[in-house]
XYZ file of C-alpha atoms in Angstrom:
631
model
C 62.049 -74.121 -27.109
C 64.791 -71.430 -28.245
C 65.702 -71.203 -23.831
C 65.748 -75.033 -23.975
C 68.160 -75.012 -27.020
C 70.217 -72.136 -26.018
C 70.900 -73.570 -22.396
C 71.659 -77.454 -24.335
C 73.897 -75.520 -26.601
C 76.015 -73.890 -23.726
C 76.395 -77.297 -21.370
C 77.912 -78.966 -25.159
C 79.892 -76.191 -25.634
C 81.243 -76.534 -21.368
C 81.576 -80.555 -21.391
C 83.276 -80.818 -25.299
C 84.923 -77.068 -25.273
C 84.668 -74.404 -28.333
C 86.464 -71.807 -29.847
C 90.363 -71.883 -31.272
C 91.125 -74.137 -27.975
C 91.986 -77.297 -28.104
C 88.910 -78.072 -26.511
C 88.644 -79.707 -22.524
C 91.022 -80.828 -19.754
C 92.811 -83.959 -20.640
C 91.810 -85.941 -17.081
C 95.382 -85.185 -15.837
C 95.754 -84.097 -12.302
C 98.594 -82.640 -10.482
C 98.076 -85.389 -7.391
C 99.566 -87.448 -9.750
C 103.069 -85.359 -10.289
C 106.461 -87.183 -9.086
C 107.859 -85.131 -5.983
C 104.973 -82.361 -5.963
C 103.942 -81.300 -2.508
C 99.999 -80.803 -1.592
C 101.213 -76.896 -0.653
C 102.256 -76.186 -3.893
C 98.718 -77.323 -4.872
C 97.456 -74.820 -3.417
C 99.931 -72.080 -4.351
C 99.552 -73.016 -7.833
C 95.736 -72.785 -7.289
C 95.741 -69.692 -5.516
C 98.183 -67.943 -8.634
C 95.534 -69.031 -11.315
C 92.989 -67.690 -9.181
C 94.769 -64.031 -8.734
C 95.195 -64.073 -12.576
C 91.507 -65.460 -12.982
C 90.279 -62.234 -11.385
C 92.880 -59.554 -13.527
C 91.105 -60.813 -16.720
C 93.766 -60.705 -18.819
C 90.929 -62.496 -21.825
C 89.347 -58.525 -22.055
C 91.691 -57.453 -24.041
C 94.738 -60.173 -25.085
C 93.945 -62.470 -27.789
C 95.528 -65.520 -29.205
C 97.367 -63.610 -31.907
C 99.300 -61.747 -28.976
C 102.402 -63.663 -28.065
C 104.238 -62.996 -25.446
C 107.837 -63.876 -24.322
C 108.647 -65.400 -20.908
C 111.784 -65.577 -19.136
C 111.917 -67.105 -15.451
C 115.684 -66.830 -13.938
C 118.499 -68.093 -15.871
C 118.393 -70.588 -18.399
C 120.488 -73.049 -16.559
C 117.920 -73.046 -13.636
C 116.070 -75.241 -15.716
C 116.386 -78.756 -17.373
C 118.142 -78.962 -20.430
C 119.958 -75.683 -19.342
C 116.823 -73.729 -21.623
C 113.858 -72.228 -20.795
C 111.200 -74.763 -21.111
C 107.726 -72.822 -22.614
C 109.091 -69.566 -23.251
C 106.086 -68.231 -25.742
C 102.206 -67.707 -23.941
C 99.450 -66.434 -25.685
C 96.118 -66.483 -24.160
C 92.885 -68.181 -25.672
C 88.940 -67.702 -25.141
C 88.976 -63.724 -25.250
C 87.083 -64.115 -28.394
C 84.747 -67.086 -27.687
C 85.496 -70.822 -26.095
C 87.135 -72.167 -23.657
C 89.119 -69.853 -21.528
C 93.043 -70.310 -20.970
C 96.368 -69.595 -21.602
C 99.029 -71.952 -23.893
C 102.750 -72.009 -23.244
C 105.299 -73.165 -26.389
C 108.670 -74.432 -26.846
C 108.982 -71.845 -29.205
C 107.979 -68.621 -30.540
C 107.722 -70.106 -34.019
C 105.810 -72.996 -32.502
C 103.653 -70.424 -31.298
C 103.233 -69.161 -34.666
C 102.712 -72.222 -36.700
C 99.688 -73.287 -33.984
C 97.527 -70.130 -34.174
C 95.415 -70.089 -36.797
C 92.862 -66.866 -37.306
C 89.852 -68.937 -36.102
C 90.726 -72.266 -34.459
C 94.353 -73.634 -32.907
C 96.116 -75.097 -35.448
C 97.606 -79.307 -35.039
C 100.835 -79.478 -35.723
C 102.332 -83.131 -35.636
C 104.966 -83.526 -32.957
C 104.799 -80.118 -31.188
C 104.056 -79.586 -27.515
C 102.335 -77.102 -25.281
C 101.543 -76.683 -21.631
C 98.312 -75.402 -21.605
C 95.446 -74.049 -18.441
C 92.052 -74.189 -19.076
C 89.577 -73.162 -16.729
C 87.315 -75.403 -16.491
C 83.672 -76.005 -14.531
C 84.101 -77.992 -11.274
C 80.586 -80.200 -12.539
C 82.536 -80.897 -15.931
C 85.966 -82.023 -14.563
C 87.101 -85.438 -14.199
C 86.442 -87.336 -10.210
C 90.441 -87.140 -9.786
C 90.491 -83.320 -10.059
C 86.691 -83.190 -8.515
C 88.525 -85.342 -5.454
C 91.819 -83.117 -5.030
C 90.054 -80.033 -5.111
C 87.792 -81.192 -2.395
C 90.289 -82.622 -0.517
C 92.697 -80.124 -0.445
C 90.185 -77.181 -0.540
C 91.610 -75.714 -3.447
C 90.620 -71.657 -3.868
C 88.415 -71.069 -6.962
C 88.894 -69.161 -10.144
C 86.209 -66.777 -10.116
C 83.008 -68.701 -8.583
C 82.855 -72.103 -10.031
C 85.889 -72.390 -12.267
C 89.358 -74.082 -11.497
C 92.431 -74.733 -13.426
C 93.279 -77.826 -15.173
C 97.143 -78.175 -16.081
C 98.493 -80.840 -18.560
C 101.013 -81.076 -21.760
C 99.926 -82.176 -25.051
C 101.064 -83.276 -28.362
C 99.344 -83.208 -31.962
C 100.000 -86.826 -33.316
C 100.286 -87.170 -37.066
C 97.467 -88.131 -37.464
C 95.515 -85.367 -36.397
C 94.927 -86.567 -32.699
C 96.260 -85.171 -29.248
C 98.095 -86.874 -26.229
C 98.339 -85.704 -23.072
C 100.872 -85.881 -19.856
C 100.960 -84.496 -16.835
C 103.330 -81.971 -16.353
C 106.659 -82.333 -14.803
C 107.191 -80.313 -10.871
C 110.147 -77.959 -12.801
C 107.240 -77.186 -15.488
C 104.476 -76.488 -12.752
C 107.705 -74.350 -11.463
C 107.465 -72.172 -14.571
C 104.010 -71.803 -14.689
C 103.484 -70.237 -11.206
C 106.504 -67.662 -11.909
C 104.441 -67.088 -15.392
C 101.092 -66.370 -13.758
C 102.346 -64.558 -10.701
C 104.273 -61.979 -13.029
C 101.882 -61.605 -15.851
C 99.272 -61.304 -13.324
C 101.052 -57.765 -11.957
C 102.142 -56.330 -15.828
C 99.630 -57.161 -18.337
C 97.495 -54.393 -17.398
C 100.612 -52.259 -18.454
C 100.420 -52.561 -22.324
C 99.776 -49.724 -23.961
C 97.372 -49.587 -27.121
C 99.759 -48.870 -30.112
C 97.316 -45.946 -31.721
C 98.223 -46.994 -35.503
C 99.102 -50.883 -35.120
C 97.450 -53.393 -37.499
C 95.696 -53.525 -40.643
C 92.947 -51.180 -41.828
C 90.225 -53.801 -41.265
C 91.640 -55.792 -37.886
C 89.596 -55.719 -35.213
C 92.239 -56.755 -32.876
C 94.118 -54.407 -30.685
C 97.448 -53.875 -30.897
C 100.237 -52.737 -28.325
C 103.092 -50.954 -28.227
C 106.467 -53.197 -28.058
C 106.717 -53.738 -23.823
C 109.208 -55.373 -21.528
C 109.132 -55.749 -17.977
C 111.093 -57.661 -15.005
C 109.123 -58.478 -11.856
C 110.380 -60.418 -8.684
C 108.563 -63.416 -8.258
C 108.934 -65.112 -4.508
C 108.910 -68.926 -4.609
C 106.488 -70.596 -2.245
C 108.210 -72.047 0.972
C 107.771 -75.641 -0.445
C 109.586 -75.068 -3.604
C 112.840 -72.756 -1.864
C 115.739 -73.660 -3.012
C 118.365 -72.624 -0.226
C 119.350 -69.155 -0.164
C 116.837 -68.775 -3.372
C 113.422 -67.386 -2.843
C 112.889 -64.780 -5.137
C 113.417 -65.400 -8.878
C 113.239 -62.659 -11.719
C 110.604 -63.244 -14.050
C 110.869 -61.049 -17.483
C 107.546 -60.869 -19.807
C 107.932 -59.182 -23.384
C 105.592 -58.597 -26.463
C 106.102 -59.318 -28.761
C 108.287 -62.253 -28.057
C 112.185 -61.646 -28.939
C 115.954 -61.977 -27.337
C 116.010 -58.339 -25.668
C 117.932 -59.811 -22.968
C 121.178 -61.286 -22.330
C 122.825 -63.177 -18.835
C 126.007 -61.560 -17.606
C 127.999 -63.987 -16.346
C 127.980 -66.942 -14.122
C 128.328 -65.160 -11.146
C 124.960 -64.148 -11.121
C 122.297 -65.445 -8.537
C 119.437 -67.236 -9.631
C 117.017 -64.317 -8.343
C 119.242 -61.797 -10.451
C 117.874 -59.608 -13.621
C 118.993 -60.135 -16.565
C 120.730 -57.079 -18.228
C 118.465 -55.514 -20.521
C 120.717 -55.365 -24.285
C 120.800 -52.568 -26.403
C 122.026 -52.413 -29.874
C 124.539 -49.424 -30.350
C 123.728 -47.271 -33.632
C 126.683 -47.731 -36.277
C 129.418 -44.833 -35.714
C 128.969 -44.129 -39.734
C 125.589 -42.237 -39.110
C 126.599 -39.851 -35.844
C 125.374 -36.599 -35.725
C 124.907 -34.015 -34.114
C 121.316 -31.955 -33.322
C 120.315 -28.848 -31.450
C 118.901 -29.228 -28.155
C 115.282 -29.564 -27.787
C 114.282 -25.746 -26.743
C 114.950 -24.108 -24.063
C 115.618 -20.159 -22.832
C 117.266 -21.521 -19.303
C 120.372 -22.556 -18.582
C 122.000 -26.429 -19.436
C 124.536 -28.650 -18.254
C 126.917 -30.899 -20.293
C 126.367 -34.422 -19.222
C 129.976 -35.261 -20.341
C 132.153 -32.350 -18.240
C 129.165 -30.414 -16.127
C 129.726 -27.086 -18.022
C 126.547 -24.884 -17.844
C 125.574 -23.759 -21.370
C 122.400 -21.535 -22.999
C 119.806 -23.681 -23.930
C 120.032 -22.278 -27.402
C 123.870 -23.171 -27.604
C 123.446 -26.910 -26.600
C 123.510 -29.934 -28.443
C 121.747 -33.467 -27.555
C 122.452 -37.545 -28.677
C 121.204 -37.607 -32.199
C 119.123 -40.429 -31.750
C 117.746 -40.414 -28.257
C 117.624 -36.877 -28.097
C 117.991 -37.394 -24.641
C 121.245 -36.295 -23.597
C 122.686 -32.558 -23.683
C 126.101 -31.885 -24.786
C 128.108 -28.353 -24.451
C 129.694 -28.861 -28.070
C 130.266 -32.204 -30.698
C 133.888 -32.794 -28.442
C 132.076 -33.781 -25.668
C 129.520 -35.812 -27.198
C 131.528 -38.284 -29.457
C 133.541 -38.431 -26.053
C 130.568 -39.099 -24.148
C 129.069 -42.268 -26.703
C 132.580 -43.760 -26.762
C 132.635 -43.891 -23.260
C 129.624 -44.664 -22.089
C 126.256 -43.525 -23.650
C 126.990 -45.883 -27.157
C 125.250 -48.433 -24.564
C 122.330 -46.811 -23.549
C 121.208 -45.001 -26.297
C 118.785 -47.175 -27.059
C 116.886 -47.326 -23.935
C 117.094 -43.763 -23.832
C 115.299 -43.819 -27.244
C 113.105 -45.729 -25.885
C 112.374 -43.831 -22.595
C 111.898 -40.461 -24.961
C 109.486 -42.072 -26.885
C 106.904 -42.729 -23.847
C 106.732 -38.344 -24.100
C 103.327 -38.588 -25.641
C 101.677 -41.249 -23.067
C 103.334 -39.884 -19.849
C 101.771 -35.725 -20.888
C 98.404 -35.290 -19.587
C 97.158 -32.986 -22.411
C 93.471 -32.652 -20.436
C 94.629 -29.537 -18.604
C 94.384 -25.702 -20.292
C 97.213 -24.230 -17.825
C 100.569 -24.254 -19.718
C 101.883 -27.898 -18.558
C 106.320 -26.906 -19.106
C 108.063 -25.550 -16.450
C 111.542 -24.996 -18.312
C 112.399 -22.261 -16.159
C 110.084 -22.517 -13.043
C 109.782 -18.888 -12.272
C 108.435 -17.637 -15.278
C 105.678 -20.325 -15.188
C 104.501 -19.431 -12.006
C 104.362 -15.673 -13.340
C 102.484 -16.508 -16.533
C 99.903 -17.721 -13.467
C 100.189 -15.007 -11.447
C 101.003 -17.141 -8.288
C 104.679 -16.636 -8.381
C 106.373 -15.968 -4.755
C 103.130 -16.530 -3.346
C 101.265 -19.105 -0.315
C 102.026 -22.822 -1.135
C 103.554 -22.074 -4.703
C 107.030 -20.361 -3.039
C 107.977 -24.290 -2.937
C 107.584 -24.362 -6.864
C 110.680 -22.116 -7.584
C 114.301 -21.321 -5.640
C 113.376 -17.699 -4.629
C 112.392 -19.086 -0.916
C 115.293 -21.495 -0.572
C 116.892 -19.261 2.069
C 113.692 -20.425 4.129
C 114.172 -23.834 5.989
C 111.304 -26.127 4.812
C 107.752 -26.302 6.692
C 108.660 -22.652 7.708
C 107.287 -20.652 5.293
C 105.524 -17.411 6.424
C 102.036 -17.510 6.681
C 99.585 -14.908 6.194
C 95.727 -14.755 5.454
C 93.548 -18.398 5.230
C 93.338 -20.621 2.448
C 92.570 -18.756 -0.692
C 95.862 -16.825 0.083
C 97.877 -20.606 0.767
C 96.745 -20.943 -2.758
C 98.479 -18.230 -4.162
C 95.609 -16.240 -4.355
C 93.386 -18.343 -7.073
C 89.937 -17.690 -7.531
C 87.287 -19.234 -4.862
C 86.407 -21.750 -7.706
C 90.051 -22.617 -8.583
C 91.644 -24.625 -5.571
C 89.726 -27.415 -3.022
C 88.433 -25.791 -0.108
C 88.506 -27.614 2.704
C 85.088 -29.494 3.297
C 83.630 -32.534 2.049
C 82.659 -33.685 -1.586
C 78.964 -32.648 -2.226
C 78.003 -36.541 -2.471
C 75.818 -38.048 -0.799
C 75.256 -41.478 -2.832
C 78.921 -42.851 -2.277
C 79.411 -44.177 1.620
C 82.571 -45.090 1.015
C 86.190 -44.100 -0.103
C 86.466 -42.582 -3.575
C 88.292 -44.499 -5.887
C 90.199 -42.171 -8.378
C 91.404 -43.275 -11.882
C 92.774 -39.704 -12.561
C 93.019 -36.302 -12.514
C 90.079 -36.041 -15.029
C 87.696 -37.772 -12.086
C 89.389 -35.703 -9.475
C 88.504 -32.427 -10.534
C 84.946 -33.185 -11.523
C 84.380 -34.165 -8.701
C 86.073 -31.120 -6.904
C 84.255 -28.628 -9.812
C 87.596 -27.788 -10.359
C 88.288 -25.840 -13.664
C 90.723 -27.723 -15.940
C 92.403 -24.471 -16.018
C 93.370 -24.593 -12.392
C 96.989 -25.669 -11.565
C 95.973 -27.009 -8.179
C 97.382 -30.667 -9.498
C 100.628 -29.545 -9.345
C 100.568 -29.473 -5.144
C 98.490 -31.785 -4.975
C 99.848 -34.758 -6.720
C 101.889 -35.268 -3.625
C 98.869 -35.932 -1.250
C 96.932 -37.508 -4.133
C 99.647 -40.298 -5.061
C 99.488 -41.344 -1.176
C 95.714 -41.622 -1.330
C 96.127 -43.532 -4.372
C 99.070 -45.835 -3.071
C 96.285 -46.705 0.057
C 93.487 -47.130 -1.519
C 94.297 -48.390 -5.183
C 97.962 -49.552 -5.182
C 97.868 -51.403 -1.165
C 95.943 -54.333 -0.787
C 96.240 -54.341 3.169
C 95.852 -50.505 3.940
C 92.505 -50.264 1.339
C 91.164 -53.297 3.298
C 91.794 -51.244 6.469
C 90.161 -48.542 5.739
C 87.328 -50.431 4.235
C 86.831 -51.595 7.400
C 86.829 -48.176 9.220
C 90.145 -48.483 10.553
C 93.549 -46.567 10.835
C 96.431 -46.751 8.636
C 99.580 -45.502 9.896
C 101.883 -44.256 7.188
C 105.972 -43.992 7.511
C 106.490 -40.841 5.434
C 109.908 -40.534 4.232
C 112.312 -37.714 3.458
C 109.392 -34.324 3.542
C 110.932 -31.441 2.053
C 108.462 -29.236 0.246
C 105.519 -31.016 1.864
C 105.708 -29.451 4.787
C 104.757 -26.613 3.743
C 101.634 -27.859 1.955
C 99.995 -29.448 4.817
C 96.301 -27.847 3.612
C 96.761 -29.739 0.549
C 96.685 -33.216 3.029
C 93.292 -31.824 3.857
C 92.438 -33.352 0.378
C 93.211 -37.272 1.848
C 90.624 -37.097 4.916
C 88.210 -35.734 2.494
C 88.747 -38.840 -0.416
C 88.219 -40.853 2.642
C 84.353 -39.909 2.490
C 83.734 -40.512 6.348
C 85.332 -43.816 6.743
C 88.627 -44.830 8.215
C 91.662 -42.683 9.145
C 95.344 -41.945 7.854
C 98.036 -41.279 10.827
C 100.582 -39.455 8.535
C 104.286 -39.776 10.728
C 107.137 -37.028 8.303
C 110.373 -38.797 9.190
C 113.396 -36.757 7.460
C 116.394 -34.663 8.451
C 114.449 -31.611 6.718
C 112.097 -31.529 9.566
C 112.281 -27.988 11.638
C 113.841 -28.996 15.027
C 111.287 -26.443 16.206
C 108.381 -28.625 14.508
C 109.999 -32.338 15.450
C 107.775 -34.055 17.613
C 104.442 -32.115 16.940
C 101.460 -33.252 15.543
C 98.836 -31.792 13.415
C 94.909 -32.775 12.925
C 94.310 -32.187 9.048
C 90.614 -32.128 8.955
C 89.075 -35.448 11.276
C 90.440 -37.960 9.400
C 93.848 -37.083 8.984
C 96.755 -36.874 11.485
C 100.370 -35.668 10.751
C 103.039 -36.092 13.062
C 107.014 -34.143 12.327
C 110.263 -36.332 12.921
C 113.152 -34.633 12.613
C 116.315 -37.402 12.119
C 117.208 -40.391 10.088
C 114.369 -43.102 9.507
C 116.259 -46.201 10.597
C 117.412 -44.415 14.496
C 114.185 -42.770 14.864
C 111.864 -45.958 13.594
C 111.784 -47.897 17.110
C 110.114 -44.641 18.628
C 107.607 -44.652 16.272
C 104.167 -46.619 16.191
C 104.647 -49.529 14.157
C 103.663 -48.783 10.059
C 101.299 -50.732 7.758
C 102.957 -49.000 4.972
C 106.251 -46.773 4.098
C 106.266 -43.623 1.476
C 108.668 -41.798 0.151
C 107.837 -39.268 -3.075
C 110.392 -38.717 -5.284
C 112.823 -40.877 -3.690
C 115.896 -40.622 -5.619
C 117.826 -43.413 -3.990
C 120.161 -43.096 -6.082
C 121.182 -39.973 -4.926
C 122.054 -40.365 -1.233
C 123.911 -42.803 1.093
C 122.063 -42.645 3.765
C 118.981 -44.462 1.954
C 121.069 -47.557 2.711
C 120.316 -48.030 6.608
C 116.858 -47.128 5.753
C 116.337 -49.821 3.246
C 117.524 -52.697 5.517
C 115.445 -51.527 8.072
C 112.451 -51.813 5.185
C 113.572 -55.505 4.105
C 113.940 -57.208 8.152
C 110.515 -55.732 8.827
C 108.903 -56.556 5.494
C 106.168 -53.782 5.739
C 105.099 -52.769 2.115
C 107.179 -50.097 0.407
C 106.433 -47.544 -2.240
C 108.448 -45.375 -4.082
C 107.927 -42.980 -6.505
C 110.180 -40.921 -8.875
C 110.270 -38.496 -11.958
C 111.876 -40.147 -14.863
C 112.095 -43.821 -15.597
C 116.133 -43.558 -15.653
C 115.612 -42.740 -11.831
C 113.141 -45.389 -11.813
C 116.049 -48.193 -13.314
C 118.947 -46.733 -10.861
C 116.435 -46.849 -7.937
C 115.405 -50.278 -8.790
C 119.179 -51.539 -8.873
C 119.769 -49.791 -5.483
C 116.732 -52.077 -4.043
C 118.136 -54.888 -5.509
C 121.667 -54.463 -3.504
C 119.942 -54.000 -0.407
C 118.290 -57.535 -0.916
C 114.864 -55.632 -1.560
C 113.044 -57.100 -4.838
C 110.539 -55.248 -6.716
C 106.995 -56.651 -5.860
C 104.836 -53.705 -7.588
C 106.735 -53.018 -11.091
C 107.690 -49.248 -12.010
C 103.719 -47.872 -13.501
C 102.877 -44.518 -14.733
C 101.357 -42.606 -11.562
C 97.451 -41.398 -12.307
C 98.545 -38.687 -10.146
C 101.915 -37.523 -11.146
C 101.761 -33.801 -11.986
C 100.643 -32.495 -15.111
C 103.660 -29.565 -15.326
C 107.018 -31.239 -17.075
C 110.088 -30.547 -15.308
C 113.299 -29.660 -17.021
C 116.746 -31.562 -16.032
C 119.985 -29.483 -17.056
C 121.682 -32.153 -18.799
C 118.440 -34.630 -20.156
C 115.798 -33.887 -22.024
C 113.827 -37.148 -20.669
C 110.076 -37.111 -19.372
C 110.321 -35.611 -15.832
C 107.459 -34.728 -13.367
C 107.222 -35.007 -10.017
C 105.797 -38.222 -8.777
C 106.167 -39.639 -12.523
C 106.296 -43.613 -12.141
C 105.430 -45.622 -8.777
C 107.101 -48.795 -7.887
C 106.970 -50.957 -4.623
C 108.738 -53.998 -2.492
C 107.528 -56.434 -0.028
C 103.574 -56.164 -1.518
């Protein structure tokens, strides 16, 4: 009797709806939308479904509001943004959605603490999933007809816009093609950043039991499907925030409707300006403002952002008039991520302030694979380091329990690729010591595993399948001198599929170009010597291109390289060691027509060991922050 209940109690709660909802689909159906084509159907479909299966309802609730920004607002009717406030329903019980606003404060007034709120004369664009037995014969009849994909196994999407009467009642429209428009931008970009929020350690009340985050902001590229392409307008910039707020505002007119907003920061009054003592440092730093080098001790840095170093007060007040009075906000901002970007797990010292001294306080200094870690072996061209004795010695001489030694994990339950979410997982598997420093070498092979098997759709399905990826490898430098670090990639494989490594860069050994090396069975490396974009034709065609701490910024010659990137449109990922680098590399992308597809994410596998820059004090390791194009 209690079964027979229960199971009548869940088909009321799927046919009438439950929870802070406003209960089930309308009867609405997008067939029915002036100037929509069947296509867009289907991409609109296929978007709900790819957000269906992030499950954003784990962890956002309906008190989480976040703001949405999708181009410019003169894209759109009315010359506004037409829903730009979301929160997501059913995480907590009942029917399982998402709600778009007109207005934050609409937003506000409609969430209650249990149930949605009427409000007479306000209107929202809400999704519901719904069950495919439950849904009206019109929807039942376009999603057969068109073979619409599925949200999870029997749930699809129904889209419509309602309005609380004053009397307490709702009435519902179908939405307009511009609004369906918004929607799809929505769900394709909150579908790639929500995962990205950060758990804000003291946020809330003493008795919520609701999670909070951290404030977050983020700009992804969203392309347009072909049936919705405006002319020489295919990719549109879709900004999400939370909370909800103007962070942003449009430059002017000349802007193209796939263009980023510019991100606005506040300057600090001129009344409070101070100065403060470098953070602390033995080594050498640089004056951002006229490049003189000046003892750590001696320095000064911003204030506020404590970011930026300064040889004396002169050259800072020049310095914020000039220039940094605009970014010292962000800078704050970037400062403040110090405590989530340190991985505190490890019991080496994790600050490399003055690089040879850390590798002393070791004992691996000027030794196998660590000479890379310092200037005392810059003399020697890279990928020709000396080498003498076998592996323990490549490690500097660590203990036999202290580095990976080249042979297989001792698993025998797992027949298939390891799938890492950190270092933590890494070396328990290895029965590595936390003590070991090993992570600082090997975040380089590491990141590519993890950019093929976590970060790549198409090359993890490859290799699920047993197959070869081929890998463009861009701009080796230190690399090739670790090669028995790569070892490490064949072995995460775990017996299935291979990795064809191909080191394109003018750092190459003209001695090495054109030979390759067998790391271990599953792992091939082959040396280029030259410039990617001449030597590409030779090579066998990529399913993916890599280059570690890219700094694109930094040199011209990315540019030929780039276009070469975009007219082939094989996926491209990028990492680099700060997330100032990150924001220059992203604008260099963006002028070579290249739009970011995977947004700039903390790297699992960046190294644990802090670098110091001469003239910042912002978070820096190698292989920090990850970001891709044409995913």
């Amino acid at each position: 009797m209690d079964l027979h209940l229960k199971n009548l109690f869940d088909r009321f709660q799927e046919q009438f709806g439950s929870g802070p909802g406003l209960g089930p689909g309308s009867g609405t159906c997008l067939m029915k939308v002036d100037g929509i084509a069947p296509n867009f159907i289907k991409s609109i479909y296929k978007a709900s479904a790819a957000l269906y299966r992030t499950e954003p309802w784990k962890r956002l609730r309906p008190g989480h509001l976040f703001g949405i920004r999708v181009g410019k607002d003169s894209d759109w009717p009315g010359k506004k943004q037409p829903f730009p406030c979301v929160h997501f329903i059913g995480g907590d019980g009942g029917d399982v959605g998402f709600y778009m606003f007109r207005s934050e404060t609409d937003a506000k007034k409609m969430t209650g603490s249990r149930e949605t709120v009427h409000v007479p004369n306000v209107e929202l664009l809400r999704v519901t999933y719904e069950v495919e037995s439950l849904m009206f014969p019109s929807n039942r009849k376009m999603i057969k007809s068109l073979s619409l994909e599925a949200s999870g196994s029997v749930r699809f999407p129904v889209i419509d816009v309602a309005r609380c009467a004053v009397g307490g009642g709702l009435r519902f429209r179908n939405p307009t093609l511009e609004e369906l428009k918004f929607v799809y931008a929505f769900m394709k970009a909150i579908s790639l950043v929500h995962s990205l929020l950060q758990v804000e350690r003291e946020g809330g009340t003493k008795y919520s039991t609701m999670v909070y985050f951290e404030p977050f902001i983020e700009t992804v590229d969203v392309q347009w499907p072909l049936e919705v392409t405006k002319a020489g307008h295919d990719l549109v910039a879709v900004t999400i925030s939370h909370p909800p707020g103007q962070a942003y505002e449009e430059k002017s007119s000349s802007m193209s409707a796939g263009s980023t907003p510019t991100k606005y920061v506040e300057p600090p009054r001129e009344d409070t300006f101070s100065d403060t003592k470098a953070l602390s440092s033995n080594g050498l730093r640089q004056c951002t403002m006229c490049d003189k080098e000046v003892h750590g001790e001696q320095s000064l840095c911003c204030g506020r952002c404590r970011a930026v170093v300064y040889c004396g007060s002169i050259c800072q007040k020049q310095h914020w008039n000039e220039t940094h009075k605009s970014m010292c906000g962000l800078y704050k901002a970037m400062m403040e991520r110090e405590e989530e970007l340190a991985i505190k797990i490890f019991l080496f010292p994790c600050s490399a302030d003055q690089p040879c001294k850390w590798l002393e306080s070791l004992g691996i200094h000027q030794k196998g694979m660590w000479r890379r870690k310092c200037s005392c072996y810059s003399h020697c061209p890279f990928g020709l380091l000396p080498v003498k004795g076998g592996l323990q010695e490549l490690w500097g001489g660590l203990d036999e329990f202290e580095y990976p030694h080249d042979s297989a994990f001792n698993n025998h339950f797992i027949s298939s690729p390891f799938l890492l979410s950190g270092w933590s997982e890494y070396y328990n598997l290895r029965s590595l010591p936390l003590s070991s420093p090993v992570a600082d070498i090997l975040s380089h092979p590491l990141t590519v595993y993890h950019i093929l098997t976590t970060v790549n759709i198409s090359s993890k399905n490859l290799i699920l399948k047993g197959k070869e990826v081929i890998v463009h490898y861009l701009g080796p430098e230190g690399e090739l001198d670790w090669m028995p670090a790569f070892a490490e990639v064949g072995h995460l494989l775990n017996g299935l599929g291979n990795v064809q490594i191909v080191m394109v860069g003018p750092e190459v050994p003209t001695n090495l170009s054109g030979t390759t090396s067998g790391i271990g069975s599953r792992v091939r490396v082959n040396l280029v010597r030259g410039v990617y974009q001449v030597e590409a034709s030779y090579l066998p065609s990529p399913h993916v291109v890599i280059a570690l701490n890219s700094r694109l910024e930094n040199y011209s010659s990315w540019g030929g390289a780039l276009d070469l990137i975009k007219s082939t449109g094989v996926p491209a990922f990028f990492t680099d060691q700060s997330e100032v680098s990150c924001a220059n590399a992203k604008q260099v992308l963006r002028n070579a027509g290249l739009h970011i597809t995977h947004p700039v994410t903390p790297n699992p596998f960046r190294s644990p060991v802090k670098n110091l820059t001469a003239s910042s004090n912002l978070p820096s390791y190698s292989n920090s922050f990850v970001f891709g194009v044409n995913t």
